[in-house]
CSV table of C-alpha atoms in Angstrom, one decimal:
chain,number,residue,atom,x,y,z
A,89,UNK,CA,-4.2,-58.3,40.3
A,90,UNK,CA,-1.3,-58.4,38.0
A,91,UNK,CA,0.2,-55.2,38.4
A,92,UNK,CA,3.1,-54.6,40.9
A,93,UNK,CA,2.6,-54.0,44.2
A,94,UNK,CA,3.0,-50.7,46.6
A,95,UNK,CA,5.4,-52.9,48.9
A,96,UNK,CA,6.8,-56.3,49.1
A,97,UNK,CA,7.3,-57.8,52.7
A,98,UNK,CA,10.4,-59.4,54.3
A,99,UNK,CA,9.1,-60.7,57.8
A,100,UNK,CA,8.1,-57.2,59.4
A,101,UNK,CA,9.7,-55.1,57.0
A,102,UNK,CA,8.2,-53.4,53.9
A,103,UNK,CA,10.1,-52.5,50.9
A,104,UNK,CA,8.6,-49.9,48.7
A,105,UNK,CA,8.3,-50.3,44.8
A,106,UNK,CA,8.9,-47.8,42.1
A,107,UNK,CA,5.1,-47.3,41.7
A,108,UNK,CA,4.8,-46.7,45.3
A,109,UNK,CA,6.3,-43.0,44.8
A,110,UNK,CA,4.0,-39.5,44.9
A,111,UNK,CA,3.4,-36.4,42.8
A,112,UNK,CA,5.8,-33.7,44.6
A,113,UNK,CA,8.9,-35.7,44.5
A,114,UNK,CA,9.5,-39.2,42.5
A,115,UNK,CA,11.9,-40.1,45.1
A,116,UNK,CA,9.2,-39.8,48.0
A,117,UNK,CA,6.5,-42.1,48.9
A,118,UNK,CA,2.6,-41.4,47.8
A,119,UNK,CA,0.7,-40.4,50.8
A,120,UNK,CA,-1.7,-43.0,49.5
A,121,UNK,CA,0.3,-46.0,50.7
A,122,UNK,CA,1.4,-44.3,53.9
A,123,UNK,CA,-2.2,-44.2,55.1
A,124,UNK,CA,-2.9,-47.8,53.5
A,125,UNK,CA,-0.2,-49.4,55.0
A,126,UNK,CA,-0.7,-48.2,58.5
A,127,UNK,CA,-4.4,-49.2,57.9
A,128,UNK,CA,-3.3,-52.8,56.9
A,129,UNK,CA,-0.8,-53.3,60.3
A,130,UNK,CA,-3.4,-52.2,62.6
A,131,UNK,CA,-6.2,-54.1,60.7
A,132,UNK,CA,-4.1,-57.0,60.8
A,133,UNK,CA,-2.9,-57.0,64.3
A,134,UNK,CA,-5.6,-55.4,66.1
A,135,UNK,CA,-9.2,-56.0,64.4
A,136,UNK,CA,-11.3,-58.8,64.1
A,137,UNK,CA,-14.9,-59.4,62.0
A,138,UNK,CA,-17.3,-58.3,64.9
A,139,UNK,CA,-15.5,-55.0,65.0
A,140,UNK,CA,-15.8,-51.9,62.8
A,141,UNK,CA,-12.8,-49.4,62.5
A,142,UNK,CA,-15.1,-46.4,62.6
A,143,UNK,CA,-12.2,-43.7,62.6
A,144,UNK,CA,-8.6,-43.8,61.3
A,145,UNK,CA,-6.4,-40.8,61.7
A,146,UNK,CA,-3.0,-40.4,59.9
A,147,UNK,CA,-0.4,-37.7,60.7
A,148,UNK,CA,2.0,-36.9,58.2
A,149,UNK,CA,4.9,-35.1,59.1
A,150,UNK,CA,8.3,-36.0,57.3
A,151,UNK,CA,8.0,-37.5,53.7
A,152,UNK,CA,9.7,-41.0,53.0
A,153,UNK,CA,11.5,-41.8,50.0
A,154,UNK,CA,11.1,-44.7,48.3
A,155,UNK,CA,14.6,-46.2,48.5
A,156,UNK,CA,14.3,-47.1,52.4
A,157,UNK,CA,12.7,-50.1,54.4
A,158,UNK,CA,9.7,-49.2,56.2
A,159,UNK,CA,8.8,-50.8,59.4
A,160,UNK,CA,5.5,-50.5,61.3
A,161,UNK,CA,5.1,-50.6,65.0
A,162,UNK,CA,1.7,-50.4,66.7
A,163,UNK,CA,0.2,-50.9,70.2
A,164,UNK,CA,-3.0,-51.8,71.6
A,165,UNK,CA,-4.2,-48.6,73.4
A,166,UNK,CA,-7.4,-49.9,74.9
A,167,UNK,CA,-8.9,-53.7,74.5
A,168,UNK,CA,-12.9,-52.9,76.0
A,169,UNK,CA,-15.7,-55.1,75.5
A,170,UNK,CA,-17.2,-52.4,72.8
A,171,UNK,CA,-14.3,-50.0,72.0
A,172,UNK,CA,-10.7,-51.1,71.0
A,173,UNK,CA,-8.3,-48.3,70.2
A,174,UNK,CA,-4.8,-48.8,68.4
A,175,UNK,CA,-1.9,-46.6,67.6
A,176,UNK,CA,0.8,-47.2,64.9
A,177,UNK,CA,3.9,-45.8,63.9
A,178,UNK,CA,5.5,-45.6,60.3
A,179,UNK,CA,9.2,-45.5,60.5
A,180,UNK,CA,11.2,-45.0,57.4
A,181,UNK,CA,15.0,-45.7,57.6
A,182,UNK,CA,15.2,-45.5,61.1
A,183,UNK,CA,13.3,-42.9,61.2
A,184,UNK,CA,9.4,-41.7,62.4
A,185,UNK,CA,7.6,-40.4,59.1
A,186,UNK,CA,3.9,-40.8,60.4
A,187,UNK,CA,1.8,-42.1,63.0
A,188,UNK,CA,-1.8,-43.8,63.1
A,189,UNK,CA,-4.4,-44.0,65.8
A,190,UNK,CA,-7.6,-46.3,64.8
A,191,UNK,CA,-10.8,-46.6,67.0
A,192,UNK,CA,-12.9,-49.9,66.3
A,193,UNK,CA,-16.4,-50.2,67.5
A,194,UNK,CA,-18.1,-53.5,68.1
A,195,UNK,CA,-21.2,-54.3,65.9
A,196,UNK,CA,-24.3,-54.2,67.6
A,197,UNK,CA,-27.8,-52.9,66.8
A,198,UNK,CA,-29.4,-50.3,65.8
A,199,UNK,CA,-31.5,-48.0,68.8
A,200,UNK,CA,-35.3,-47.9,67.6
A,201,UNK,CA,-36.4,-44.8,66.2
A,202,UNK,CA,-35.3,-42.5,63.0
A,203,UNK,CA,-32.8,-40.5,62.8
A,204,UNK,CA,-32.6,-37.7,60.0
A,205,UNK,CA,-29.8,-38.9,57.5
A,206,UNK,CA,-28.7,-37.1,54.0
A,207,UNK,CA,-29.8,-38.9,50.8
A,208,UNK,CA,-28.0,-41.2,49.1
A,209,UNK,CA,-26.1,-39.4,46.0
A,210,UNK,CA,-27.7,-40.2,42.4
A,211,UNK,CA,-24.7,-41.5,40.6
A,212,UNK,CA,-24.5,-43.8,38.1
A,213,UNK,CA,-22.9,-47.1,38.7
A,214,UNK,CA,-19.3,-47.5,37.5
A,215,UNK,CA,-19.8,-50.2,34.8
A,216,UNK,CA,-22.2,-47.3,33.1
A,217,UNK,CA,-19.5,-44.7,33.2
A,218,UNK,CA,-17.0,-45.0,30.7
A,219,UNK,CA,-13.4,-45.5,31.1
A,220,UNK,CA,-11.7,-42.0,31.4
A,221,UNK,CA,-9.2,-41.1,28.0
A,222,UNK,CA,-6.8,-39.1,30.7
A,223,UNK,CA,-4.1,-41.3,32.2
A,224,UNK,CA,-3.3,-38.8,35.0
A,225,UNK,CA,-6.9,-39.2,36.5
A,226,UNK,CA,-5.4,-42.3,37.7
A,227,UNK,CA,-2.0,-41.2,38.0
A,228,UNK,CA,-0.7,-43.4,35.2
A,229,UNK,CA,-2.1,-46.5,36.7
A,230,UNK,CA,-1.7,-46.2,40.3
A,231,UNK,CA,-5.6,-46.6,40.6
A,232,UNK,CA,-8.9,-46.5,38.5
A,233,UNK,CA,-11.4,-43.8,37.9
A,234,UNK,CA,-14.5,-43.3,36.5
A,235,UNK,CA,-15.4,-39.6,36.6
A,236,UNK,CA,-19.2,-39.0,37.2
A,237,UNK,CA,-19.1,-35.1,37.7
A,238,UNK,CA,-16.8,-32.2,37.8
A,239,UNK,CA,-12.7,-32.8,37.7
A,240,UNK,CA,-9.8,-32.0,39.7
A,241,UNK,CA,-9.9,-28.5,40.2
A,242,UNK,CA,-13.1,-27.7,38.6
A,243,UNK,CA,-15.4,-25.1,40.0
A,244,UNK,CA,-18.6,-26.7,41.1
A,245,UNK,CA,-19.8,-30.3,42.2
A,246,UNK,CA,-17.1,-33.1,42.1
A,247,UNK,CA,-17.9,-36.5,41.9
A,248,UNK,CA,-15.7,-39.8,41.1
A,249,UNK,CA,-15.5,-43.3,41.8
A,250,UNK,CA,-12.2,-45.0,42.4
A,251,UNK,CA,-11.1,-48.3,42.5
A,252,UNK,CA,-7.4,-50.1,43.2
A,253,UNK,CA,-5.5,-51.6,40.5
A,254,UNK,CA,-3.0,-53.2,42.6
A,255,UNK,CA,-2.2,-55.1,45.9
A,256,UNK,CA,-0.6,-52.5,48.6
A,257,UNK,CA,1.4,-55.5,50.0
A,258,UNK,CA,2.2,-58.4,47.6
A,259,UNK,CA,0.8,-61.1,47.9
A,260,UNK,CA,-2.1,-60.2,50.1
A,261,UNK,CA,-5.4,-59.2,48.6
A,262,UNK,CA,-6.8,-56.2,49.9
A,263,UNK,CA,-9.6,-56.0,52.3
A,264,UNK,CA,-12.2,-53.5,52.3
A,265,UNK,CA,-10.7,-51.4,55.0
A,266,UNK,CA,-7.2,-51.2,53.1
A,267,UNK,CA,-9.2,-50.5,50.1
A,268,UNK,CA,-10.8,-47.4,51.9
A,269,UNK,CA,-7.5,-46.4,53.7
A,270,UNK,CA,-5.4,-46.4,50.8
A,271,UNK,CA,-7.8,-44.4,48.4
A,272,UNK,CA,-9.0,-42.0,51.3
A,273,UNK,CA,-5.7,-39.5,50.7
A,274,UNK,CA,-7.3,-38.4,47.5
A,275,UNK,CA,-9.8,-36.6,49.3
A,276,UNK,CA,-6.7,-33.9,49.4
A,277,UNK,CA,-6.2,-33.2,45.8
A,278,UNK,CA,-10.1,-33.7,44.7
A,279,UNK,CA,-11.4,-31.4,47.6
A,280,UNK,CA,-8.2,-28.8,47.5
A,281,UNK,CA,-7.4,-28.4,43.9
A,282,UNK,CA,-8.2,-25.0,42.2
A,283,UNK,CA,-8.4,-23.7,38.8
A,284,UNK,CA,-4.5,-23.1,39.1
A,285,UNK,CA,-4.2,-26.6,39.9
A,286,UNK,CA,-3.2,-28.2,43.3
A,287,UNK,CA,-1.4,-25.7,45.5
A,288,UNK,CA,-1.9,-27.8,48.9
A,289,UNK,CA,-0.2,-30.6,50.3
A,290,UNK,CA,-2.0,-32.5,53.1
A,291,UNK,CA,-0.5,-33.2,56.4
A,292,UNK,CA,-2.8,-35.5,57.5
A,293,UNK,CA,-6.2,-37.8,56.6
A,294,UNK,CA,-8.9,-38.7,58.8
A,295,UNK,CA,-11.3,-41.4,57.9
A,296,UNK,CA,-14.4,-42.2,59.6
A,297,UNK,CA,-16.6,-45.0,58.4
A,298,UNK,CA,-20.2,-46.2,59.8
A,299,UNK,CA,-19.7,-49.9,57.9
A,300,UNK,CA,-17.0,-50.9,55.4
A,301,UNK,CA,-17.5,-50.5,51.3
A,302,UNK,CA,-19.0,-54.1,49.9
A,303,UNK,CA,-17.8,-53.5,46.5
A,304,UNK,CA,-14.7,-52.5,44.9
A,305,UNK,CA,-15.1,-48.9,43.6
A,306,UNK,CA,-15.5,-45.9,46.5
A,307,UNK,CA,-17.5,-42.8,45.5
A,308,UNK,CA,-15.7,-39.5,46.7
A,309,UNK,CA,-18.0,-36.1,46.5
A,310,UNK,CA,-16.6,-33.1,47.5
A,311,UNK,CA,-18.4,-31.7,50.2
A,312,UNK,CA,-15.7,-29.0,51.7
A,313,UNK,CA,-12.9,-27.0,51.0
A,314,UNK,CA,-11.9,-23.6,53.4
A,315,UNK,CA,-8.5,-21.9,53.5
A,316,UNK,CA,-7.2,-19.1,55.5
A,317,UNK,CA,-3.4,-18.2,55.8
A,318,UNK,CA,-2.5,-21.0,53.5
A,319,UNK,CA,-3.9,-23.5,56.0
A,320,UNK,CA,-7.0,-25.8,54.5
A,321,UNK,CA,-9.4,-28.3,55.1
A,322,UNK,CA,-10.9,-30.2,52.7
A,323,UNK,CA,-13.8,-32.9,53.1
A,324,UNK,CA,-15.2,-35.6,50.7
A,325,UNK,CA,-18.4,-38.0,51.5
A,326,UNK,CA,-17.3,-41.7,50.5
A,327,UNK,CA,-20.0,-44.1,48.7
A,328,UNK,CA,-19.9,-47.5,47.7
A,329,UNK,CA,-22.1,-49.2,44.7
A,330,UNK,CA,-24.8,-49.7,47.7
A,331,UNK,CA,-24.7,-46.4,49.2
A,332,UNK,CA,-23.0,-43.9,52.0
A,333,UNK,CA,-19.8,-45.4,53.8
A,334,UNK,CA,-18.2,-42.8,55.8
A,335,UNK,CA,-16.3,-39.4,55.2
A,336,UNK,CA,-12.2,-38.6,54.5
A,337,UNK,CA,-11.4,-35.0,55.8
A,338,UNK,CA,-7.9,-33.5,55.6
A,339,UNK,CA,-5.8,-30.9,56.9
A,340,UNK,CA,-3.3,-29.0,54.2
A,341,UNK,CA,-0.7,-26.8,53.7
A,342,UNK,CA,0.0,-24.0,50.9
A,343,UNK,CA,2.6,-25.9,48.9
A,344,UNK,CA,4.8,-23.6,46.6
A,345,UNK,CA,6.9,-26.1,45.0
A,346,UNK,CA,4.9,-27.3,41.8
A,347,UNK,CA,4.2,-31.2,41.2
A,348,UNK,CA,6.4,-33.3,39.7
A,349,UNK,CA,6.2,-34.4,35.7
A,350,UNK,CA,3.9,-36.8,35.5
A,351,UNK,CA,5.4,-40.5,35.1
A,352,UNK,CA,5.3,-42.9,32.6
A,353,UNK,CA,2.4,-45.4,32.9
A,354,UNK,CA,2.9,-47.7,35.6
A,355,UNK,CA,3.7,-51.4,35.6
């Protein structure tokens, strides 16, 4: 990857770069980089090849700005033979802005017998889909997309492939888990946007994974959106090019503030 990363690192301090900004305020951080960095720290400090990060929940209760350095503190809540639980806190400018909880499960063998599962989606491969001409789909270079069916805010089925085009942390290749964690925030606009635009801002992201992706493209399929009194939930099933990998679910609040004007193409 040659594009500017979302963060540079100095010891245990992470410095946001100009491409880490979000859609609601050009001076704030994008939710995707908050979720991604919390997942990055948990995996780096508490995971291992024998464990699957089966669930990551991130609560985002303040909006960090891109001009403040970030520290991520973690602690191991439980280190059992089969279940490991870790927590992390996202601190920007000395103030707690978000927190995460991750449950890591040791790999074993499936039990005997068959259990019903939904069928795999019948989506074309990313290589067989033309590159979109609208740069807004990838927020002007923050990620790459290959639309399958529907579009943001269309009333009907929505499916899309997404791939990262830059490192989360400079000099550190994205692992499969960090790849999913960084992209998962997309479930909010993809599931919650309507025919008059995106009127919700998500306050959390929860990812469930039964396996890690083995390809660089992550598929999003909207399977749920409901809202009452300005409180919404949205859900996407997640795929890689070999099949289903899990889900991404978000809680969201009605947001009266319009999105910031789209920035020019990113570096």
